[in-house]
Amino acid sequence: MTTPKKRVGILISGRGSNMLSLISAARAPDYPAEIVCVVSNRPNAEGLAKAQSEGVLACTIDGKAFDSREAFEDALDTQFKRLGVDIIACAGFMKLLTPGFVKRWHDRMINIHPSLLPSFKGLDTHERALEAGVKIAGCSVHVVRAEVDSGPIIAQAAVPVLEGDTPESLAARVLEAEHRLYPHALALFATGQAAVSGERIAGPQVPINQEKALFWPPLGSISGRDPNQT
Ligand code: GAR
């Protein structure tokens, strides 16, 4: 008997490029999750039309149309429950969620953030990474906890920072990694290969099939000395 696919609801606020990467991955017959709806808190989010043109149910639950955050979140909850959603995937969802809603979806809600968490939580991630002079940036997918951009980390990708990078050029390079990382992380989470245990994600246990460390700038480059060379 085949395991039923997890039913995923995606929350967006804007462009929706990560949403599209999940929709596209979920088209594969062997992908362990299906995207059952996209919900935006902003009526003018570009991602809404993109989801519709992919044939995915998309709607707005306008954050500004409710008297309280709790009332807004009750409407979200009702929509997701009505559609039998198992996992909420936040994809550029920029509205803060109350601890109460996060608790209701405990270990059933994940998020993508464009930094190597726990560094650079919050907004203006790339500006702050460049200001700090980091050589390696990246992105993370994590299980959502009440504190913003925190919670057990499912997967991360490291991305080099290039000389002359602007926040926009770095954001574009990280976004390419996001589009590959999020479908991978959702699949791990949906199958239970990445499961929360003691506020960390245990496993999966897989052999390393690539370089053990990413060196940036690369070892032996230009005038740098490769310590492996004698
Ligand atoms: C992405 O870079 C995502 O990681 C970030 O917003 C962008 C949304 O782009 N999310 C956060 O900063 C959440 N803290 P998209 O709408 O094209 O997916």
PDB file of C-alpha atoms and ligand atoms in Angstrom:
ATOM      1  CA  MET A   1       0.000   0.000   0.000  1.00  0.00           C
ATOM      2  CA  THR A   2       1.374   3.435  -0.864  1.00  0.00           C
ATOM      3  CA  THR A   3       1.659   6.109   1.848  1.00  0.00           C
ATOM      4  CA  PRO A   4      -0.792   8.952   1.257  1.00  0.00           C
ATOM      5  CA  LYS A   5       0.807  12.249   0.267  1.00  0.00           C
ATOM      6  CA  LYS A   6       0.884  14.961   2.911  1.00  0.00           C
ATOM      7  CA  ARG A   7      -1.495  17.796   2.117  1.00  0.00           C
ATOM      8  CA  VAL A   8       0.310  21.148   2.106  1.00  0.00           C
ATOM      9  CA  GLY A   9      -1.089  24.678   2.342  1.00  0.00           C
ATOM     10  CA  ILE A  10       1.312  27.451   1.335  1.00  0.00           C
ATOM     11  CA  LEU A  11       1.259  30.907   2.938  1.00  0.00           C
ATOM     12  CA  ILE A  12       2.598  33.801   0.865  1.00  0.00           C
ATOM     13  CA  SER A  13       2.672  37.597   0.981  1.00  0.00           C
ATOM     14  CA  GLY A  14       4.291  38.546  -2.324  1.00  0.00           C
ATOM     15  CA  ARG A  15       6.142  37.302  -5.395  1.00  0.00           C
ATOM     16  CA  GLY A  16       5.729  33.596  -4.718  1.00  0.00           C
ATOM     17  CA  SER A  17       8.845  32.210  -6.384  1.00  0.00           C
ATOM     18  CA  ASN A  18       9.442  29.702  -3.567  1.00  0.00           C
ATOM     19  CA  MET A  19       5.763  28.772  -3.772  1.00  0.00           C
ATOM     20  CA  LEU A  20       6.268  27.981  -7.471  1.00  0.00           C
ATOM     21  CA  SER A  21       9.284  25.795  -6.702  1.00  0.00           C
ATOM     22  CA  LEU A  22       7.133  23.748  -4.292  1.00  0.00           C
ATOM     23  CA  ILE A  23       4.232  23.510  -6.757  1.00  0.00           C
ATOM     24  CA  SER A  24       6.606  22.380  -9.484  1.00  0.00           C
ATOM     25  CA  ALA A  25       8.347  19.767  -7.285  1.00  0.00           C
ATOM     26  CA  ALA A  26       5.008  18.412  -6.094  1.00  0.00           C
ATOM     27  CA  ARG A  27       4.054  17.586  -9.697  1.00  0.00           C
ATOM     28  CA  ALA A  28       6.465  14.660  -9.647  1.00  0.00           C
ATOM     29  CA  PRO A  29       4.434  11.482  -9.133  1.00  0.00           C
ATOM     30  CA  ASP A  30       6.783  10.237  -6.401  1.00  0.00           C
ATOM     31  CA  TYR A  31       6.917  13.540  -4.458  1.00  0.00           C
ATOM     32  CA  PRO A  32       5.574  12.870  -0.930  1.00  0.00           C
ATOM     33  CA  ALA A  33       3.402  15.997  -0.678  1.00  0.00           C
ATOM     34  CA  GLU A  34       0.677  17.697  -2.687  1.00  0.00           C
ATOM     35  CA  ILE A  35      -0.072  21.414  -2.687  1.00  0.00           C
ATOM     36  CA  VAL A  36      -3.754  21.813  -1.895  1.00  0.00           C
ATOM     37  CA  CYS A  37      -3.952  25.595  -1.584  1.00  0.00           C
ATOM     38  CA  VAL A  38      -2.105  28.878  -1.513  1.00  0.00           C
ATOM     39  CA  VAL A  39      -3.241  31.613   0.846  1.00  0.00           C
ATOM     40  CA  SER A  40      -2.005  35.207   0.745  1.00  0.00           C
ATOM     41  CA  ASN A  41      -2.535  37.770   3.482  1.00  0.00           C
ATOM     42  CA  ARG A  42      -2.197  40.501   0.826  1.00  0.00           C
ATOM     43  CA  PRO A  43      -4.801  40.791  -1.964  1.00  0.00           C
ATOM     44  CA  ASN A  44      -2.230  42.188  -4.420  1.00  0.00           C
ATOM     45  CA  ALA A  45       0.410  39.463  -3.921  1.00  0.00           C
ATOM     46  CA  GLU A  46       1.894  38.555  -7.324  1.00  0.00           C
ATOM     47  CA  GLY A  47       2.043  34.916  -6.288  1.00  0.00           C
ATOM     48  CA  LEU A  48      -1.756  34.547  -6.288  1.00  0.00           C
ATOM     49  CA  ALA A  49      -2.092  34.775 -10.070  1.00  0.00           C
ATOM     50  CA  LYS A  50       0.951  32.517 -10.522  1.00  0.00           C
ATOM     51  CA  ALA A  51      -0.625  29.820  -8.318  1.00  0.00           C
ATOM     52  CA  GLN A  52      -3.921  30.073 -10.216  1.00  0.00           C
ATOM     53  CA  SER A  53      -2.167  29.744 -13.547  1.00  0.00           C
ATOM     54  CA  GLU A  54      -0.550  26.555 -12.203  1.00  0.00           C
ATOM     55  CA  GLY A  55      -4.040  25.259 -11.445  1.00  0.00           C
ATOM     56  CA  VAL A  56      -3.657  25.515  -7.665  1.00  0.00           C
ATOM     57  CA  LEU A  57      -6.481  26.826  -5.487  1.00  0.00           C
ATOM     58  CA  ALA A  58      -5.419  30.307  -4.381  1.00  0.00           C
ATOM     59  CA  CYS A  59      -7.164  32.850  -2.196  1.00  0.00           C
ATOM     60  CA  THR A  60      -6.615  35.934  -0.090  1.00  0.00           C
ATOM     61  CA  ILE A  61      -7.351  36.108   3.583  1.00  0.00           C
ATOM     62  CA  ASP A  62      -6.671  39.809   3.967  1.00  0.00           C
ATOM     63  CA  GLY A  63      -4.791  40.532   7.179  1.00  0.00           C
ATOM     64  CA  LYS A  64      -6.169  44.063   7.172  1.00  0.00           C
ATOM     65  CA  ALA A  65      -9.825  42.961   6.980  1.00  0.00           C
ATOM     66  CA  PHE A  66      -9.917  41.592  10.530  1.00  0.00           C
ATOM     67  CA  ASP A  67     -10.208  43.362  13.875  1.00  0.00           C
ATOM     68  CA  SER A  68      -7.471  41.288  15.471  1.00  0.00           C
ATOM     69  CA  ARG A  69      -4.586  38.984  14.559  1.00  0.00           C
ATOM     70  CA  GLU A  70      -6.441  36.172  16.308  1.00  0.00           C
ATOM     71  CA  ALA A  71      -9.531  36.650  14.103  1.00  0.00           C
ATOM     72  CA  PHE A  72      -7.312  36.623  10.994  1.00  0.00           C
ATOM     73  CA  GLU A  73      -5.585  33.452  12.184  1.00  0.00           C
ATOM     74  CA  ASP A  74      -8.930  31.779  12.959  1.00  0.00           C
ATOM     75  CA  ALA A  75      -9.869  32.357   9.316  1.00  0.00           C
ATOM     76  CA  LEU A  76      -6.549  30.837   8.181  1.00  0.00           C
ATOM     77  CA  ASP A  77      -7.063  27.888  10.480  1.00  0.00           C
ATOM     78  CA  THR A  78     -10.600  27.302   9.188  1.00  0.00           C
ATOM     79  CA  GLN A  79      -9.431  27.359   5.563  1.00  0.00           C
ATOM     80  CA  PHE A  80      -6.551  24.954   6.181  1.00  0.00           C
ATOM     81  CA  LYS A  81      -8.686  22.570   8.261  1.00  0.00           C
ATOM     82  CA  ARG A  82     -11.482  22.629   5.663  1.00  0.00           C
ATOM     83  CA  LEU A  83      -8.988  21.461   3.047  1.00  0.00           C
ATOM     84  CA  GLY A  84      -7.467  18.808   5.299  1.00  0.00           C
ATOM     85  CA  VAL A  85      -4.047  20.462   5.365  1.00  0.00           C
ATOM     86  CA  ASP A  86      -1.349  18.475   7.198  1.00  0.00           C
ATOM     87  CA  ILE A  87       1.576  20.891   6.788  1.00  0.00           C
ATOM     88  CA  ILE A  88       1.694  24.676   6.354  1.00  0.00           C
ATOM     89  CA  ALA A  89       4.677  25.898   4.321  1.00  0.00           C
ATOM     90  CA  CYS A  90       5.429  29.617   4.716  1.00  0.00           C
ATOM     91  CA  ALA A  91       7.011  30.921   1.515  1.00  0.00           C
ATOM     92  CA  GLY A  92       7.765  34.621   1.798  1.00  0.00           C
ATOM     93  CA  PHE A  93       4.934  35.047   4.291  1.00  0.00           C
ATOM     94  CA  MET A  94       5.758  38.335   5.989  1.00  0.00           C
ATOM     95  CA  LYS A  95       3.059  38.649   8.653  1.00  0.00           C
ATOM     96  CA  LEU A  96       3.963  37.788  12.239  1.00  0.00           C
ATOM     97  CA  LEU A  97       1.991  34.867  13.628  1.00  0.00           C
ATOM     98  CA  THR A  98       0.827  34.775  17.242  1.00  0.00           C
ATOM     99  CA  PRO A  99       2.238  32.137  19.623  1.00  0.00           C
ATOM    100  CA  GLY A 100      -1.306  30.714  19.800  1.00  0.00           C
ATOM    101  CA  PHE A 101      -1.449  29.980  16.066  1.00  0.00           C
ATOM    102  CA  VAL A 102       2.122  28.625  16.079  1.00  0.00           C
ATOM    103  CA  LYS A 103       1.117  26.299  18.926  1.00  0.00           C
ATOM    104  CA  ARG A 104      -1.950  25.066  17.032  1.00  0.00           C
ATOM    105  CA  TRP A 105       0.342  24.059  14.157  1.00  0.00           C
ATOM    106  CA  HIS A 106       3.186  22.847  16.365  1.00  0.00           C
ATOM    107  CA  ASP A 107       5.592  20.698  14.332  1.00  0.00           C
ATOM    108  CA  ARG A 108       3.265  21.046  11.330  1.00  0.00           C
ATOM    109  CA  MET A 109       4.422  24.438  10.014  1.00  0.00           C
ATOM    110  CA  ILE A 110       7.712  25.182   8.235  1.00  0.00           C
ATOM    111  CA  ASN A 111       9.353  28.331   6.842  1.00  0.00           C
ATOM    112  CA  ILE A 112      12.177  29.355   4.527  1.00  0.00           C
ATOM    113  CA  HIS A 113      14.501  32.201   5.500  1.00  0.00           C
ATOM    114  CA  PRO A 114      17.286  33.659   3.336  1.00  0.00           C
ATOM    115  CA  SER A 115      20.180  33.277   5.794  1.00  0.00           C
ATOM    116  CA  LEU A 116      22.161  30.608   7.557  1.00  0.00           C
ATOM    117  CA  LEU A 117      20.103  30.657  10.751  1.00  0.00           C
ATOM    118  CA  PRO A 118      20.462  31.500  13.560  1.00  0.00           C
ATOM    119  CA  SER A 119      22.373  34.378  11.924  1.00  0.00           C
ATOM    120  CA  PHE A 120      20.480  37.315  10.402  1.00  0.00           C
ATOM    121  CA  LYS A 121      16.922  36.635  11.499  1.00  0.00           C
ATOM    122  CA  GLY A 122      14.289  39.165  10.501  1.00  0.00           C
ATOM    123  CA  LEU A 123      14.259  41.717   7.693  1.00  0.00           C
ATOM    124  CA  ASP A 124      17.063  43.186   5.518  1.00  0.00           C
ATOM    125  CA  THR A 125      18.956  39.914   5.820  1.00  0.00           C
ATOM    126  CA  HIS A 126      21.272  40.451   2.867  1.00  0.00           C
ATOM    127  CA  GLU A 127      22.124  44.065   3.745  1.00  0.00           C
ATOM    128  CA  ARG A 128      23.132  42.950   7.223  1.00  0.00           C
ATOM    129  CA  ALA A 129      25.134  39.959   5.948  1.00  0.00           C
ATOM    130  CA  LEU A 130      27.088  42.254   3.609  1.00  0.00           C
ATOM    131  CA  GLU A 131      27.624  44.808   6.371  1.00  0.00           C
ATOM    132  CA  ALA A 132      28.960  42.057   8.624  1.00  0.00           C
ATOM    133  CA  GLY A 133      31.396  41.020   5.884  1.00  0.00           C
ATOM    134  CA  VAL A 134      30.483  37.323   5.906  1.00  0.00           C
ATOM    135  CA  LYS A 135      32.049  35.284   3.093  1.00  0.00           C
ATOM    136  CA  ILE A 136      29.362  32.608   3.057  1.00  0.00           C
ATOM    137  CA  ALA A 137      25.653  33.400   3.108  1.00  0.00           C
ATOM    138  CA  GLY A 138      22.805  30.973   2.499  1.00  0.00           C
ATOM    139  CA  CYS A 139      19.299  29.915   3.342  1.00  0.00           C
ATOM    140  CA  SER A 140      17.534  27.710   5.860  1.00  0.00           C
ATOM    141  CA  VAL A 141      14.274  25.793   6.116  1.00  0.00           C
ATOM    142  CA  HIS A 142      13.073  25.370   9.682  1.00  0.00           C
ATOM    143  CA  VAL A 143      10.091  24.275  11.726  1.00  0.00           C
ATOM    144  CA  VAL A 144       8.215  27.364  12.945  1.00  0.00           C
ATOM    145  CA  ARG A 145       8.357  28.380  16.583  1.00  0.00           C
ATOM    146  CA  ALA A 146       6.868  31.465  18.255  1.00  0.00           C
ATOM    147  CA  GLU A 147      10.059  33.533  18.023  1.00  0.00           C
ATOM    148  CA  VAL A 148      10.472  34.887  14.509  1.00  0.00           C
ATOM    149  CA  ASP A 149      12.743  32.873  12.162  1.00  0.00           C
ATOM    150  CA  SER A 150      13.545  30.346  14.860  1.00  0.00           C
ATOM    151  CA  GLY A 151      12.874  26.653  15.347  1.00  0.00           C
ATOM    152  CA  PRO A 152      14.476  23.314  14.507  1.00  0.00           C
ATOM    153  CA  ILE A 153      16.492  23.553  11.282  1.00  0.00           C
ATOM    154  CA  ILE A 154      15.562  20.980   8.626  1.00  0.00           C
ATOM    155  CA  ALA A 155      18.051  21.905   5.886  1.00  0.00           C
ATOM    156  CA  GLN A 156      20.449  24.659   4.846  1.00  0.00           C
ATOM    157  CA  ALA A 157      22.351  25.675   1.736  1.00  0.00           C
ATOM    158  CA  ALA A 158      25.564  27.737   1.745  1.00  0.00           C
ATOM    159  CA  VAL A 159      26.108  30.389  -0.924  1.00  0.00           C
ATOM    160  CA  PRO A 160      29.313  32.369  -1.524  1.00  0.00           C
ATOM    161  CA  VAL A 161      29.341  36.139  -1.134  1.00  0.00           C
ATOM    162  CA  LEU A 162      31.150  37.716  -4.095  1.00  0.00           C
ATOM    163  CA  GLU A 163      33.263  40.857  -4.062  1.00  0.00           C
ATOM    164  CA  GLY A 164      31.085  43.752  -5.190  1.00  0.00           C
ATOM    165  CA  ASP A 165      27.832  42.021  -4.224  1.00  0.00           C
ATOM    166  CA  THR A 166      24.869  44.264  -3.565  1.00  0.00           C
ATOM    167  CA  PRO A 167      21.929  43.149  -1.409  1.00  0.00           C
ATOM    168  CA  GLU A 168      20.084  42.490  -4.697  1.00  0.00           C
ATOM    169  CA  SER A 169      22.801  40.376  -6.321  1.00  0.00           C
ATOM    170  CA  LEU A 170      23.293  38.352  -3.151  1.00  0.00           C
ATOM    171  CA  ALA A 171      19.523  37.910  -2.729  1.00  0.00           C
ATOM    172  CA  ALA A 172      19.263  36.592  -6.301  1.00  0.00           C
ATOM    173  CA  ARG A 173      22.070  34.041  -5.744  1.00  0.00           C
ATOM    174  CA  VAL A 174      20.560  32.897  -2.436  1.00  0.00           C
ATOM    175  CA  LEU A 175      17.083  32.687  -4.020  1.00  0.00           C
ATOM    176  CA  GLU A 176      18.351  30.172  -6.596  1.00  0.00           C
ATOM    177  CA  ALA A 177      19.494  27.998  -3.695  1.00  0.00           C
ATOM    178  CA  GLU A 178      16.161  28.523  -1.919  1.00  0.00           C
ATOM    179  CA  HIS A 179      14.306  27.146  -4.920  1.00  0.00           C
ATOM    180  CA  ARG A 180      16.313  23.926  -4.703  1.00  0.00           C
ATOM    181  CA  LEU A 181      16.407  23.697  -0.920  1.00  0.00           C
ATOM    182  CA  TYR A 182      12.713  24.159  -0.089  1.00  0.00           C
ATOM    183  CA  PRO A 183      11.308  21.230  -2.115  1.00  0.00           C
ATOM    184  CA  HIS A 184      14.086  19.030  -0.721  1.00  0.00           C
ATOM    185  CA  ALA A 185      13.363  20.091   2.885  1.00  0.00           C
ATOM    186  CA  LEU A 186       9.593  19.715   2.489  1.00  0.00           C
ATOM    187  CA  ALA A 187      10.070  16.194   1.150  1.00  0.00           C
ATOM    188  CA  LEU A 188      12.290  15.271   4.107  1.00  0.00           C
ATOM    189  CA  PHE A 189       9.733  16.706   6.533  1.00  0.00           C
ATOM    190  CA  ALA A 190       6.692  15.190   4.829  1.00  0.00           C
ATOM    191  CA  THR A 191       8.189  11.705   4.846  1.00  0.00           C
ATOM    192  CA  GLY A 192       9.335  11.985   8.464  1.00  0.00           C
ATOM    193  CA  GLN A 193      12.981  11.593   7.444  1.00  0.00           C
ATOM    194  CA  ALA A 194      13.464  14.959   9.133  1.00  0.00           C
ATOM    195  CA  ALA A 195      11.605  14.778  12.438  1.00  0.00           C
ATOM    196  CA  VAL A 196      11.676  17.056  15.473  1.00  0.00           C
ATOM    197  CA  SER A 197      13.318  15.480  18.477  1.00  0.00           C
ATOM    198  CA  GLY A 198      14.252  17.606  21.497  1.00  0.00           C
ATOM    199  CA  GLU A 199      13.954  20.850  19.518  1.00  0.00           C
ATOM    200  CA  ARG A 200      16.397  19.632  16.900  1.00  0.00           C
ATOM    201  CA  ILE A 201      15.902  17.746  13.665  1.00  0.00           C
ATOM    202  CA  ALA A 202      17.341  14.278  13.842  1.00  0.00           C
ATOM    203  CA  GLY A 203      18.729  12.787  10.662  1.00  0.00           C
ATOM    204  CA  PRO A 204      18.565  11.768   7.956  1.00  0.00           C
ATOM    205  CA  GLN A 205      21.751   9.736   8.199  1.00  0.00           C
ATOM    206  CA  VAL A 206      23.262   9.880   4.734  1.00  0.00           C
ATOM    207  CA  PRO A 207      26.825   9.502   3.509  1.00  0.00           C
ATOM    208  CA  ILE A 208      28.622  12.691   2.463  1.00  0.00           C
ATOM    209  CA  ASN A 209      28.689  12.740  -1.328  1.00  0.00           C
ATOM    210  CA  GLN A 210      30.395  16.088  -1.752  1.00  0.00           C
ATOM    211  CA  GLU A 211      33.268  18.140  -0.287  1.00  0.00           C
ATOM    212  CA  LYS A 212      33.150  18.059   3.493  1.00  0.00           C
ATOM    213  CA  ALA A 213      33.611  21.837   3.720  1.00  0.00           C
ATOM    214  CA  LEU A 214      32.823  24.774   1.491  1.00  0.00           C
ATOM    215  CA  PHE A 215      35.845  27.093   1.410  1.00  0.00           C
ATOM    216  CA  TRP A 216      35.203  30.564   0.144  1.00  0.00           C
ATOM    217  CA  PRO A 217      37.327  32.042  -1.376  1.00  0.00           C
ATOM    218  CA  PRO A 218      38.478  28.607  -2.505  1.00  0.00           C
ATOM    219  CA  LEU A 219      41.659  27.049  -1.127  1.00  0.00           C
ATOM    220  CA  GLY A 220      44.625  27.609  -3.419  1.00  0.00           C
ATOM    221  CA  SER A 221      42.946  30.484  -5.223  1.00  0.00           C
ATOM    222  CA  ILE A 222      44.958  33.498  -6.382  1.00  0.00           C
ATOM    223  CA  SER A 223      47.581  34.147  -3.680  1.00  0.00           C
ATOM    224  CA  GLY A 224      45.867  31.984  -1.047  1.00  0.00           C
ATOM    225  CA  ARG A 225      47.826  28.947   0.104  1.00  0.00           C
ATOM    226  CA  ASP A 226      46.154  25.538   0.061  1.00  0.00           C
ATOM    227  CA  PRO A 227      47.139  23.871   3.330  1.00  0.00           C
ATOM    228  CA  ASN A 228      46.685  20.503   1.621  1.00  0.00           C
ATOM    229  CA  GLN A 229      49.559  21.293  -0.739  1.00  0.00           C
ATOM    230  CA  THR A 230      53.066  20.834   0.651  1.00  0.00           C
TER     231      THR A 230
HETATM  232  C1  GAR B   1      12.456  34.683   0.049  1.00  0.00           C
HETATM  233  O1  GAR B   1      13.791  35.070  -0.109  1.00  0.00           O
HETATM  234  C2  GAR B   1      12.220  34.114   1.435  1.00  0.00           C
HETATM  235  O2  GAR B   1      13.298  33.371   1.918  1.00  0.00           O
HETATM  236  C3  GAR B   1      12.031  35.376   2.245  1.00  0.00           C
HETATM  237  O3  GAR B   1      11.243  36.204   1.424  1.00  0.00           O
HETATM  238  C4  GAR B   1      11.521  35.901   0.054  1.00  0.00           C
HETATM  239  C5  GAR B   1      10.221  35.608  -0.632  1.00  0.00           C
HETATM  240  O4  GAR B   1      10.385  35.437  -2.007  1.00  0.00           O
HETATM  241  N1  GAR B   1      11.404  35.090   3.488  1.00  0.00           N
HETATM  242  C6  GAR B   1      11.688  35.726   4.625  1.00  0.00           C
HETATM  243  O5  GAR B   1      12.484  36.642   4.699  1.00  0.00           O
HETATM  244  C7  GAR B   1      10.939  35.227   5.856  1.00  0.00           C
HETATM  245  N2  GAR B   1      11.545  35.690   7.048  1.00  0.00           N
HETATM  246  P1  GAR B   1       9.301  34.671  -2.864  1.00  0.00           P
HETATM  247  O6  GAR B   1       7.960  35.324  -2.531  1.00  0.00           O
HETATM  248  O7  GAR B   1       9.698  34.920  -4.287  1.00  0.00           O
HETATM  249  O8  GAR B   1       9.345  33.222  -2.476  1.00  0.00           O
END
